[in-house]
PDB file of C-alpha atoms in Angstrom:
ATOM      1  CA  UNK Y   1       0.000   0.000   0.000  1.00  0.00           C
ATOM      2  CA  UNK Y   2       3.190   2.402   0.581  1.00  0.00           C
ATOM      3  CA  UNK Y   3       4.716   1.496  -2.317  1.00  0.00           C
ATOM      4  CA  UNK Y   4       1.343   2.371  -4.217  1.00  0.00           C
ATOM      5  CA  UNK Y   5       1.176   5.863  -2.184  1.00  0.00           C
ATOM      6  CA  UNK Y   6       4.881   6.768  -2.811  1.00  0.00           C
ATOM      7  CA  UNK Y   7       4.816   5.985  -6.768  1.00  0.00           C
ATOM      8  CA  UNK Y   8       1.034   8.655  -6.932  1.00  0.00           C
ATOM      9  CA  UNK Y   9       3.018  10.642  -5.007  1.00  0.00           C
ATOM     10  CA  UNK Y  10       6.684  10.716  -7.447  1.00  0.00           C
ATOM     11  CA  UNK Y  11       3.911  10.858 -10.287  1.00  0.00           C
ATOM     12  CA  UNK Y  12       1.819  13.904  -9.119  1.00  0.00           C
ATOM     13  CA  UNK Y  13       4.397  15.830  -6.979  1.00  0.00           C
ATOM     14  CA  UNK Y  14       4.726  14.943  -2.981  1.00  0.00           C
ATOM     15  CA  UNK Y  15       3.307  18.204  -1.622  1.00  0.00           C
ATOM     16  CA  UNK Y  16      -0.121  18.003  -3.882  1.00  0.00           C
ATOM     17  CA  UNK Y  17      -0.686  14.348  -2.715  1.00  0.00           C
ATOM     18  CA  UNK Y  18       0.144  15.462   1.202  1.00  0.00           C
ATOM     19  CA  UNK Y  19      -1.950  18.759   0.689  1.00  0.00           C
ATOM     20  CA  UNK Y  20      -4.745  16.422  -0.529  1.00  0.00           C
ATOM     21  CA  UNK Y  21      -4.521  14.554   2.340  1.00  0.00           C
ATOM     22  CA  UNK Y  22      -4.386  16.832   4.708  1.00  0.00           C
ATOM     23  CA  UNK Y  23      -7.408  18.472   3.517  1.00  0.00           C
ATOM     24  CA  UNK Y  24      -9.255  14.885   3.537  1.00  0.00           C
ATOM     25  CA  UNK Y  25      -8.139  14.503   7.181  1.00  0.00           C
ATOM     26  CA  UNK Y  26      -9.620  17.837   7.749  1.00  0.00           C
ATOM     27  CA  UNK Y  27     -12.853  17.135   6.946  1.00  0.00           C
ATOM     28  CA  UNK Y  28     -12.572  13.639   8.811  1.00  0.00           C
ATOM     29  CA  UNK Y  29     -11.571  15.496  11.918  1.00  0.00           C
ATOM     30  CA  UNK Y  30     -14.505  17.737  11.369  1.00  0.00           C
ATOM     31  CA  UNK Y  31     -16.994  14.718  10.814  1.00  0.00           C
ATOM     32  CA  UNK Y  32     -15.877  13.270  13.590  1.00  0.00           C
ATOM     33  CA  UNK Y  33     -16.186  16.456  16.181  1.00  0.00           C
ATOM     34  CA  UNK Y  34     -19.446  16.789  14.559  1.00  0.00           C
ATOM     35  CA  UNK Y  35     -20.622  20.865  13.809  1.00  0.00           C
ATOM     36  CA  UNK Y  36     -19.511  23.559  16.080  1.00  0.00           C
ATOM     37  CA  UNK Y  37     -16.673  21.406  17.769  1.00  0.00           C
ATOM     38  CA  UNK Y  38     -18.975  18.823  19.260  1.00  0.00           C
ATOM     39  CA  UNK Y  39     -17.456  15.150  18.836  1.00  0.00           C
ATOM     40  CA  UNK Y  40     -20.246  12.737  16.878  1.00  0.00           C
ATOM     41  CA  UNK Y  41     -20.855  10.288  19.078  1.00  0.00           C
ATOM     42  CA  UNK Y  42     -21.324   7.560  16.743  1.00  0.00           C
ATOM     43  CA  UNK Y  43     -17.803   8.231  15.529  1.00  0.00           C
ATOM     44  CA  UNK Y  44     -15.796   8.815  18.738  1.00  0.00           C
ATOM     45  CA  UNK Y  45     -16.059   4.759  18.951  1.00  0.00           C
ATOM     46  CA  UNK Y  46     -15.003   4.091  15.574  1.00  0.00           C
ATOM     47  CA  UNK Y  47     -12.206   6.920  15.435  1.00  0.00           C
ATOM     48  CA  UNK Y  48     -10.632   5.369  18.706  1.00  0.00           C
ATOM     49  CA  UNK Y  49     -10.044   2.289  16.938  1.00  0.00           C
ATOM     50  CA  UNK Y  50      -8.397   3.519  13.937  1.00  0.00           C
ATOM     51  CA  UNK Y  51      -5.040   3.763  13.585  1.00  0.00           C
ATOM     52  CA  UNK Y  52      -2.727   7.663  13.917  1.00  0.00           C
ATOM     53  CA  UNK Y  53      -3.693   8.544  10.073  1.00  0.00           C
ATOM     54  CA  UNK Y  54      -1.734  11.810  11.106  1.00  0.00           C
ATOM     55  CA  UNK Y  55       1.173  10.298  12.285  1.00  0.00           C
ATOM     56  CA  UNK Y  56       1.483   7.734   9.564  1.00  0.00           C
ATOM     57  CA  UNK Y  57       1.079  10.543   6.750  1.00  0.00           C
ATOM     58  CA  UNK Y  58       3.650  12.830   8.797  1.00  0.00           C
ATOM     59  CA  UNK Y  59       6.325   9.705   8.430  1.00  0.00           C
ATOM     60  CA  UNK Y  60       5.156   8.828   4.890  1.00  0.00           C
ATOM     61  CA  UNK Y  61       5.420  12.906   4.190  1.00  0.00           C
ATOM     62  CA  UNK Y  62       9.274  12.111   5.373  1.00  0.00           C
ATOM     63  CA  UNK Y  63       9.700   9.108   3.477  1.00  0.00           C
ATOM     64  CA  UNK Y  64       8.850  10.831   0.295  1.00  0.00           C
ATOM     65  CA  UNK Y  65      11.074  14.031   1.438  1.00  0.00           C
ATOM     66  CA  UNK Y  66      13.762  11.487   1.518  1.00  0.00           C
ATOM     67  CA  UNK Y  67      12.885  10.376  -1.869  1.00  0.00           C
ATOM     68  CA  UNK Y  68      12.354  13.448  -3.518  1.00  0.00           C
ATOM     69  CA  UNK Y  69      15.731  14.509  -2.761  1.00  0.00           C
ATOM     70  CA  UNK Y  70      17.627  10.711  -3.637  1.00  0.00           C
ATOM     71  CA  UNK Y  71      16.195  11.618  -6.630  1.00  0.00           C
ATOM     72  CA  UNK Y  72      17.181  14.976  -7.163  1.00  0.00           C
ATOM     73  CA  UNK Y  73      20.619  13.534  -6.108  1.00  0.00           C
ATOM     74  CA  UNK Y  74      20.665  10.795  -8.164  1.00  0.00           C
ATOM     75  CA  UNK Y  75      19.778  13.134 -10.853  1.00  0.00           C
ATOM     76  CA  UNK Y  76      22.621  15.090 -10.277  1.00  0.00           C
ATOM     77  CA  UNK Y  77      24.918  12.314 -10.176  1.00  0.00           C
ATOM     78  CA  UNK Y  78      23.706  11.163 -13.428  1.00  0.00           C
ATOM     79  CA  UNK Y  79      23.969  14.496 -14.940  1.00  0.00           C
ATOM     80  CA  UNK Y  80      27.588  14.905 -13.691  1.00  0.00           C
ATOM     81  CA  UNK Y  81      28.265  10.790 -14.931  1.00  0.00           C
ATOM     82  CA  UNK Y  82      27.076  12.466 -18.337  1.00  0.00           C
ATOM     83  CA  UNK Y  83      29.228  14.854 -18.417  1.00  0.00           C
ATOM     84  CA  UNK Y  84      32.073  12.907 -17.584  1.00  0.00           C
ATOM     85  CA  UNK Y  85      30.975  10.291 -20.128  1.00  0.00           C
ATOM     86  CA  UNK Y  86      30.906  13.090 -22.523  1.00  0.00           C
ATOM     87  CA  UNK Y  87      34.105  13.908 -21.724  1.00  0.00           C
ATOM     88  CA  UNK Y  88      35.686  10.677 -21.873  1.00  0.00           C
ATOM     89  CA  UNK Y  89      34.153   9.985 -25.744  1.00  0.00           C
ATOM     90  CA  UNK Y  90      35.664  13.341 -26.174  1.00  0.00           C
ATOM     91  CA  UNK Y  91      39.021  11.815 -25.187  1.00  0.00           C
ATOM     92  CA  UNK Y  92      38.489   8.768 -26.987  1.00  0.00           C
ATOM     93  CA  UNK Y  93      37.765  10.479 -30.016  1.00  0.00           C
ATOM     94  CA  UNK Y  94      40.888  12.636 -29.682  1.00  0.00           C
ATOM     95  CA  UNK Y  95      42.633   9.496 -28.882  1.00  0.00           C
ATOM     96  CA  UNK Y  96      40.949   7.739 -32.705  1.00  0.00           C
ATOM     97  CA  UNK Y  97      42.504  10.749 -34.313  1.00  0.00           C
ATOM     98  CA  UNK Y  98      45.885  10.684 -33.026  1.00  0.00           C
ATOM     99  CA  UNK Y  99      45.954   7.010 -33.764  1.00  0.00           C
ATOM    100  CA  UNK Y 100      45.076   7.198 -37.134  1.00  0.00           C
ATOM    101  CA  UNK Y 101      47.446  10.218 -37.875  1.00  0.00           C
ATOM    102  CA  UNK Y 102      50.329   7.747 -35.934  1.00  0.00           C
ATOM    103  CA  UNK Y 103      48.945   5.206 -37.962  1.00  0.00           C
ATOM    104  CA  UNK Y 104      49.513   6.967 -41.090  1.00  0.00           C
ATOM    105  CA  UNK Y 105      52.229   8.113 -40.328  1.00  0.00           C
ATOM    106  CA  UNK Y 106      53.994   5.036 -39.515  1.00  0.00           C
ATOM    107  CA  UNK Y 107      52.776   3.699 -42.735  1.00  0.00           C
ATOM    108  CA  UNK Y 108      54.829   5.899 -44.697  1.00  0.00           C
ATOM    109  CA  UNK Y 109      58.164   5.589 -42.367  1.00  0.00           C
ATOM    110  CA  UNK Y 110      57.531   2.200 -43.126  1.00  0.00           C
ATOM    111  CA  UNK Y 111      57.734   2.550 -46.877  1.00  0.00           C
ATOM    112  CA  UNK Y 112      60.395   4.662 -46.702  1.00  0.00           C
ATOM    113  CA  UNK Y 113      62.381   2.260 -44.264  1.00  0.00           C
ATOM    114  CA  UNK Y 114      61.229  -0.769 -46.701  1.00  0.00           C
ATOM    115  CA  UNK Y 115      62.417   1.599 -50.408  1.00  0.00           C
ATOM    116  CA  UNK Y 116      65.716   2.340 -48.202  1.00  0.00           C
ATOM    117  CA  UNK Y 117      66.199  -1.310 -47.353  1.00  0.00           C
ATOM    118  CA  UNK Y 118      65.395  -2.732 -50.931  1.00  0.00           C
ATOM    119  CA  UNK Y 119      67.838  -0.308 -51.932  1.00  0.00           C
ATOM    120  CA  UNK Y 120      70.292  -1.471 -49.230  1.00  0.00           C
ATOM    121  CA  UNK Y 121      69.697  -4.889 -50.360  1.00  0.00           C
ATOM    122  CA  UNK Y 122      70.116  -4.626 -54.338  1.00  0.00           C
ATOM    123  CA  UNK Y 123      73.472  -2.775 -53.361  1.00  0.00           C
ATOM    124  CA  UNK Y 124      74.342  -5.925 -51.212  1.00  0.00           C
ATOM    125  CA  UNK Y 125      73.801  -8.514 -53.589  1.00  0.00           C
ATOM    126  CA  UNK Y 126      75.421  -6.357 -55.921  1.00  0.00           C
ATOM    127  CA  UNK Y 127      78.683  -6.383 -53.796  1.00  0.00           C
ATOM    128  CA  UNK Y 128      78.202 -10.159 -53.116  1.00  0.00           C
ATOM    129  CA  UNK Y 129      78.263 -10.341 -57.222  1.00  0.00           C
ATOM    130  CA  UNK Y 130      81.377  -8.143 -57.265  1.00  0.00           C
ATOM    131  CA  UNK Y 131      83.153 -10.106 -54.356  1.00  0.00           C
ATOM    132  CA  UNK Y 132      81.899 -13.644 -55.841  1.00  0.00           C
ATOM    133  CA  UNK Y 133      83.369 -12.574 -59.022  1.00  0.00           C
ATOM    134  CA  UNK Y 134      86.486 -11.223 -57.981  1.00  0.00           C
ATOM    135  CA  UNK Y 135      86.731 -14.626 -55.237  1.00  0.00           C
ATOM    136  CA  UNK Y 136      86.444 -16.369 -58.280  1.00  0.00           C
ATOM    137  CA  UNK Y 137      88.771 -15.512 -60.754  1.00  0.00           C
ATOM    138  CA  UNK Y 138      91.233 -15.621 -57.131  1.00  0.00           C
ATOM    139  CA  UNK Y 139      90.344 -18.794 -56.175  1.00  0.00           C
ATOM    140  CA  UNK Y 140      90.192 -19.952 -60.197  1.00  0.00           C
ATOM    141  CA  UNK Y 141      93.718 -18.390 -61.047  1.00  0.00           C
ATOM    142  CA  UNK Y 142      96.513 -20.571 -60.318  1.00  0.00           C
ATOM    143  CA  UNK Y 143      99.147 -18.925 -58.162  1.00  0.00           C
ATOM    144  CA  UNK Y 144     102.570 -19.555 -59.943  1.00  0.00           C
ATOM    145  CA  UNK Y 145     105.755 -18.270 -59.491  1.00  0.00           C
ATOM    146  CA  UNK Y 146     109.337 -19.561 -59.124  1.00  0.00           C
ATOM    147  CA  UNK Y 147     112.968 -18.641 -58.773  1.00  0.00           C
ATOM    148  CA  UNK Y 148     115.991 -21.033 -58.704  1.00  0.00           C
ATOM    149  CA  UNK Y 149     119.599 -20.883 -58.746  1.00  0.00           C
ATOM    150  CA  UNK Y 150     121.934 -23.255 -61.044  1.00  0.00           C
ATOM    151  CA  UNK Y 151     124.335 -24.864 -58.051  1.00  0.00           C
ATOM    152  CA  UNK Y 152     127.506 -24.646 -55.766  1.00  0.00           C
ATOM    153  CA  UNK Y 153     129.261 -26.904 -57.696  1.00  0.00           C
ATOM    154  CA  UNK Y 154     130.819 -23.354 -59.932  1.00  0.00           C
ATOM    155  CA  UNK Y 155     131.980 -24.659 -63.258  1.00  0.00           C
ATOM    156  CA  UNK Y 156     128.905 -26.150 -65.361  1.00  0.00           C
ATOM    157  CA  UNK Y 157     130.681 -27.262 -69.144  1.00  0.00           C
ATOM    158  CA  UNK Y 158     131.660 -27.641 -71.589  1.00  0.00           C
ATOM    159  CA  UNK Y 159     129.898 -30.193 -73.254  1.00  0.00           C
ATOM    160  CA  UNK Y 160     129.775 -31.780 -76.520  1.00  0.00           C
ATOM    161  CA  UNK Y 161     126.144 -31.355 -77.122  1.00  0.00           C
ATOM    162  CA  UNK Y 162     123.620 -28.703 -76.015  1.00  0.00           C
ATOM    163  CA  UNK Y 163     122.083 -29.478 -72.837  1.00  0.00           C
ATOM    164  CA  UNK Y 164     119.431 -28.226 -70.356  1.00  0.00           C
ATOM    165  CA  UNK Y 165     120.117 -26.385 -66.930  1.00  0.00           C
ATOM    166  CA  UNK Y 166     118.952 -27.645 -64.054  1.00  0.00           C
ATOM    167  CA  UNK Y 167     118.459 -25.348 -61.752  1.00  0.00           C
ATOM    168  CA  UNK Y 168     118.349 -27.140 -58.109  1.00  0.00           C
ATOM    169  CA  UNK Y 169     118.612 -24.597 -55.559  1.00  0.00           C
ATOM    170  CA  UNK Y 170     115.078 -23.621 -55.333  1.00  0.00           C
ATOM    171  CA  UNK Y 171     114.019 -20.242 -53.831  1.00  0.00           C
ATOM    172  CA  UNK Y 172     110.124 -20.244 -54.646  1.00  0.00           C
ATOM    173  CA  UNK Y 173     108.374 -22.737 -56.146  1.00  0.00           C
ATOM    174  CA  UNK Y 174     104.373 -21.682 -55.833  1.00  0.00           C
ATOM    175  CA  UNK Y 175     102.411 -23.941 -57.847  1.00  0.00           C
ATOM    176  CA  UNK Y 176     105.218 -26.810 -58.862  1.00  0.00           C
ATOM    177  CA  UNK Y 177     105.405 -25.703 -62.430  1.00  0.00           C
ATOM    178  CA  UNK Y 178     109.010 -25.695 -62.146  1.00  0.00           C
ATOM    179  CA  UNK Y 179     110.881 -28.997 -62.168  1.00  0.00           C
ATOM    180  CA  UNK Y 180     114.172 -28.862 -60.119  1.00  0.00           C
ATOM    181  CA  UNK Y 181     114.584 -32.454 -61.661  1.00  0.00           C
ATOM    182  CA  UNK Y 182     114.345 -31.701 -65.412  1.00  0.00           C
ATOM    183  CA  UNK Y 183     114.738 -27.804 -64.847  1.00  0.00           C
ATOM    184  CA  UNK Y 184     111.531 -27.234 -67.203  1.00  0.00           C
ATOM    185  CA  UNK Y 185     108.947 -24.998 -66.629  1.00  0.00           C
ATOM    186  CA  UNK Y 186     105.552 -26.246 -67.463  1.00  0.00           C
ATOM    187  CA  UNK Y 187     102.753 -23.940 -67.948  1.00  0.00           C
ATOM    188  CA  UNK Y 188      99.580 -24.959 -65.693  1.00  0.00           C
ATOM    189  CA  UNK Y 189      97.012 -22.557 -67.410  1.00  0.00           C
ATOM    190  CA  UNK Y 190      96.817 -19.926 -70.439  1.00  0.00           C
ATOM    191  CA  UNK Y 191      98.198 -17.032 -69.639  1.00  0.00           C
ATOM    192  CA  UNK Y 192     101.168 -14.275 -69.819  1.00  0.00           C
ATOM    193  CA  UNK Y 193     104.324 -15.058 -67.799  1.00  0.00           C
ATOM    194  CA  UNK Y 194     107.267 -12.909 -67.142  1.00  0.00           C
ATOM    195  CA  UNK Y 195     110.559 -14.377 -67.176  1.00  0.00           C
ATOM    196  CA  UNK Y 196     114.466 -13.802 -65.576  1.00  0.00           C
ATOM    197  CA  UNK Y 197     117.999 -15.504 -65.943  1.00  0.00           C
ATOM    198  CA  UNK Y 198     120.906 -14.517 -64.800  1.00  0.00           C
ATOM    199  CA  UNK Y 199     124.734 -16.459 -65.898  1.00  0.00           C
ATOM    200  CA  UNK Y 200     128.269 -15.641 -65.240  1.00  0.00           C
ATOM    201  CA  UNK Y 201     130.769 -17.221 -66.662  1.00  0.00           C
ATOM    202  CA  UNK Y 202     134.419 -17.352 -65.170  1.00  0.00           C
ATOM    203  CA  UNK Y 203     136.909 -19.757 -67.867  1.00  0.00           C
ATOM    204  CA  UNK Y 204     139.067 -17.174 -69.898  1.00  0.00           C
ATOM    205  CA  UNK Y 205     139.135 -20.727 -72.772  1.00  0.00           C
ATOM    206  CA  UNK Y 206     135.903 -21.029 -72.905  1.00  0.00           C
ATOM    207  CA  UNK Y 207     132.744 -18.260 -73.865  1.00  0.00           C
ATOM    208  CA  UNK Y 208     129.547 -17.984 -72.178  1.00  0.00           C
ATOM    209  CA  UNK Y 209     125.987 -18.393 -74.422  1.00  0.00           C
ATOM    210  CA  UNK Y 210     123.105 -18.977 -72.730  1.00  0.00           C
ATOM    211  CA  UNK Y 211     119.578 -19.665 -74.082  1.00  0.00           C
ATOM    212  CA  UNK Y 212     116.039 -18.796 -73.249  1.00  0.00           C
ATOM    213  CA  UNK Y 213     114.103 -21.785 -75.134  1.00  0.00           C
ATOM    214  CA  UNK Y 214     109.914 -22.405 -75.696  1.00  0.00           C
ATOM    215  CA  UNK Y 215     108.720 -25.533 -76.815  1.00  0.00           C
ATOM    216  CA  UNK Y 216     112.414 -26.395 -78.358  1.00  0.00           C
ATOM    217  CA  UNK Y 217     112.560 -23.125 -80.002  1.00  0.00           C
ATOM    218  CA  UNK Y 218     115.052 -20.287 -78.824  1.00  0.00           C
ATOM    219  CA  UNK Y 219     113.447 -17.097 -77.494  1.00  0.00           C
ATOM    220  CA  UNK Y 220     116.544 -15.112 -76.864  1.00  0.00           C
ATOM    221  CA  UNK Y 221     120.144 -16.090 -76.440  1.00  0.00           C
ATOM    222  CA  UNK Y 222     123.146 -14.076 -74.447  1.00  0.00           C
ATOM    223  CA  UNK Y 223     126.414 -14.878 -74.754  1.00  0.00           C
ATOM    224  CA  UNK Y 224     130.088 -13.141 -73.841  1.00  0.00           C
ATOM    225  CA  UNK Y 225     133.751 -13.983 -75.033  1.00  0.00           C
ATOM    226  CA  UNK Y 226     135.967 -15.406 -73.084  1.00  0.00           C
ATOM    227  CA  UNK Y 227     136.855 -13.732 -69.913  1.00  0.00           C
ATOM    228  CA  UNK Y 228     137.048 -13.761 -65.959  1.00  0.00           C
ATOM    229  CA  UNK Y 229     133.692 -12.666 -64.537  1.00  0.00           C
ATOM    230  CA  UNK Y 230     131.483 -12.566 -67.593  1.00  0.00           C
ATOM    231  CA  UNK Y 231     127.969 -11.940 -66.759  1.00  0.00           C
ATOM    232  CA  UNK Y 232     124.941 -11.691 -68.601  1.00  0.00           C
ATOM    233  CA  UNK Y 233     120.915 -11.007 -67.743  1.00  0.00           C
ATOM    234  CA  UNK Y 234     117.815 -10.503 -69.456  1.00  0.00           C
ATOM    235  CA  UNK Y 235     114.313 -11.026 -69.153  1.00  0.00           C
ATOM    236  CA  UNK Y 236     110.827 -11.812 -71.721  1.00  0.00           C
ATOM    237  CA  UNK Y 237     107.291 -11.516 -71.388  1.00  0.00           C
ATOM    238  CA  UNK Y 238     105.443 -15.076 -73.067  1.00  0.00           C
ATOM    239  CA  UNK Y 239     102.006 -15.409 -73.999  1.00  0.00           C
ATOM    240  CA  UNK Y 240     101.556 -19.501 -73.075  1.00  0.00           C
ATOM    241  CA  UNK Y 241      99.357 -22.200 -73.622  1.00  0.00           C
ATOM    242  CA  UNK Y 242      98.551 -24.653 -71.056  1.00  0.00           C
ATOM    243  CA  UNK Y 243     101.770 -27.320 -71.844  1.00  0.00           C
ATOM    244  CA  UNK Y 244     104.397 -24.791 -73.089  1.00  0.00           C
ATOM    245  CA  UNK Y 245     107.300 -25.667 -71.792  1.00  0.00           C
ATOM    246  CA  UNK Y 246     110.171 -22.750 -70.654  1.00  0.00           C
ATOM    247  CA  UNK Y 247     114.010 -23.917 -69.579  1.00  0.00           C
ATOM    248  CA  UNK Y 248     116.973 -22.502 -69.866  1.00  0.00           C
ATOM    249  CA  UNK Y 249     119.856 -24.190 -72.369  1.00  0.00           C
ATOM    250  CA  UNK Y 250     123.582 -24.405 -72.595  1.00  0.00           C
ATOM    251  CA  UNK Y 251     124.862 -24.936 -75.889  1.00  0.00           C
ATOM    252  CA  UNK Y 252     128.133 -27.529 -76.322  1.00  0.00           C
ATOM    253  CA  UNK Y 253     131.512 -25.974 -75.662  1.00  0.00           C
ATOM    254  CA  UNK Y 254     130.139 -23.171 -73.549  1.00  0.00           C
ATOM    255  CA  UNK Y 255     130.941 -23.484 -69.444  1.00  0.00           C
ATOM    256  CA  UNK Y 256     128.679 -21.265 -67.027  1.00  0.00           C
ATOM    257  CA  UNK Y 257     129.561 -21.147 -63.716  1.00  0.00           C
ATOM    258  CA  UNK Y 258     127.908 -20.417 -60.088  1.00  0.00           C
ATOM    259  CA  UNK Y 259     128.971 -21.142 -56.506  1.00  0.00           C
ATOM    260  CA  UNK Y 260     126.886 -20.106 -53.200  1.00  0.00           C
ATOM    261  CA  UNK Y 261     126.689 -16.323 -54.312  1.00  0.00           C
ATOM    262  CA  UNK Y 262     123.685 -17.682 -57.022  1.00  0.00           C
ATOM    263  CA  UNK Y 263     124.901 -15.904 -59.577  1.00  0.00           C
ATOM    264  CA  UNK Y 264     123.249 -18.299 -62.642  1.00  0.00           C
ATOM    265  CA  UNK Y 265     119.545 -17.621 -61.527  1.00  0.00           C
ATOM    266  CA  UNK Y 266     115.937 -18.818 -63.399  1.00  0.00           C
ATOM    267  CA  UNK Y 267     112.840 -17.104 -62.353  1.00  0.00           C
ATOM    268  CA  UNK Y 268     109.053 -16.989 -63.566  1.00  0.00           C
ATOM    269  CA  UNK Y 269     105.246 -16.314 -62.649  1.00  0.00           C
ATOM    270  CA  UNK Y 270     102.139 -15.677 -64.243  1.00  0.00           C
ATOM    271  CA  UNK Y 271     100.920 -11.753 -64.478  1.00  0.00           C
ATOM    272  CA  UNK Y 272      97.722 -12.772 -65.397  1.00  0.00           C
ATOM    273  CA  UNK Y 273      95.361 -15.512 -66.743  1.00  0.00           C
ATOM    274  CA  UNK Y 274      93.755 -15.641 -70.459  1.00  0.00           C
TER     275      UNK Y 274
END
């Protein structure tokens, strides 16, 4: 029944509903008195039994006084919950923008840091090319080079026939191309070689000629007359074939000479590969 009362009186205003009633207790009171003040018997019994109508609408007049202003504080609350909702979709908002302009923005760092590292990569594997290429013709070239002297015996000659030098005191031999058993050089791959000899010759009977020879054919030849301490150089440039063949000759009746100084020397070594 209170429940009932308090929802008439959030619907039509508390202090309508309790003026109301009020004025309806009035007139009870008046009934009851009866006219000019007297109290109607017939209701004095009736009123006695009923219960404090005043005091229950005083408390209920409370009750909704209590209401009235929950709900006036609850309506504050709310309004103040709005605005900070308000606020906070503001801020969320804001928040949307500035990630979508981060957003954006990292996009396009991103394609720059992705052009500068395609760019970093094609210049790699270009470098990898170079290097490959340039570890390949190293590691493909042969490495050849040599340099010998003739021996420590001195006096080499003369003999009746032309024969080959072999040159046994070996300096450098990188690659094995030289032969300090035959004293031939044997080209391993096509290319240009440089070579070197050095003779002297020391027998005032007998002259010096010494002979650069390819494949059985002479290159160059030095030679000096007779004569203590003759001594002769030179050097060629030979475009080989893998096979050629390089040594050094002594033709008959000609005496070289060497002794632990190495003066009769034979050196080589590819410049570069064809």
């Amino acid at each position: 029944m209170r429940a009932v009362i308090v929802l008439l009186f959030l619907h039509l205003g508390w202090t309508d509903v309790v003026g109301s009633v009020l004025e309806t207790g009035a007139d009870v009171e008046q009934h009851v008195k009866g006219g000019e003040g007297q109290t109607n018997p017939e209701l004095r019994t009736a009123t006695t039994t009923q219960p404090d109508v005043w005091t229950e609408l005083r408390d209920l007049r409370k009750v909704v006084q209590g209401l009235a202003a929950e709900v006036v504080q609850q309506k504050v609350e709310l309004s103040v919950t709005k605005t900070q909702l308000q606020h906070s979709r503001s801020q969320v908002q804001e928040l949307k923008t500035l990630n979508a302009a981060m957003e954006v923005r990292l996009n396009e760092e991103m394609k720059d840091i992705k052009t500068e590292n395609n760019a970093v990569e094609m210049r790699l594997t270009s470098m990898e090319k170079e290097m490959g290429n340039v570890m390949t013709d190293m590691s493909g070239r042969p490495k050849v080079a040599f340099s010998a002297a003739l021996t420590d015996a001195e006096y080499i000659g003369p003999f009746n026939t032309d024969i080959t030098l072999v040159y046994k005191k070996i300096f450098t031999n990188v690659g094995n191309a030289y032969s300090p058993i035959t004293g031939i050089f044997t080209a391993p791959v096509r290319g240009v070689y440089y070579f070197r000899f050095t003779a002297v010759g020391k027998s005032s009977s007998h002259r010096l000629v010494i002979r650069l020879v390819k494949n059985g054919e002479q290159v160059m030849a030095m030679y000096e007359l007779p004569n203590d301490n003759e001594y002769v150089n030179n050097a060629v440039v030979l475009q080989l074939e893998v096979g050629d063949i390089i040594y050094m000759q002594l033709p008959s009746s000609n005496e070289a000479f060497d002794n632990s100084n190495n003066h009769t020397t034979f050196s080589g070594f590819l410049i570069f590969t064809l």
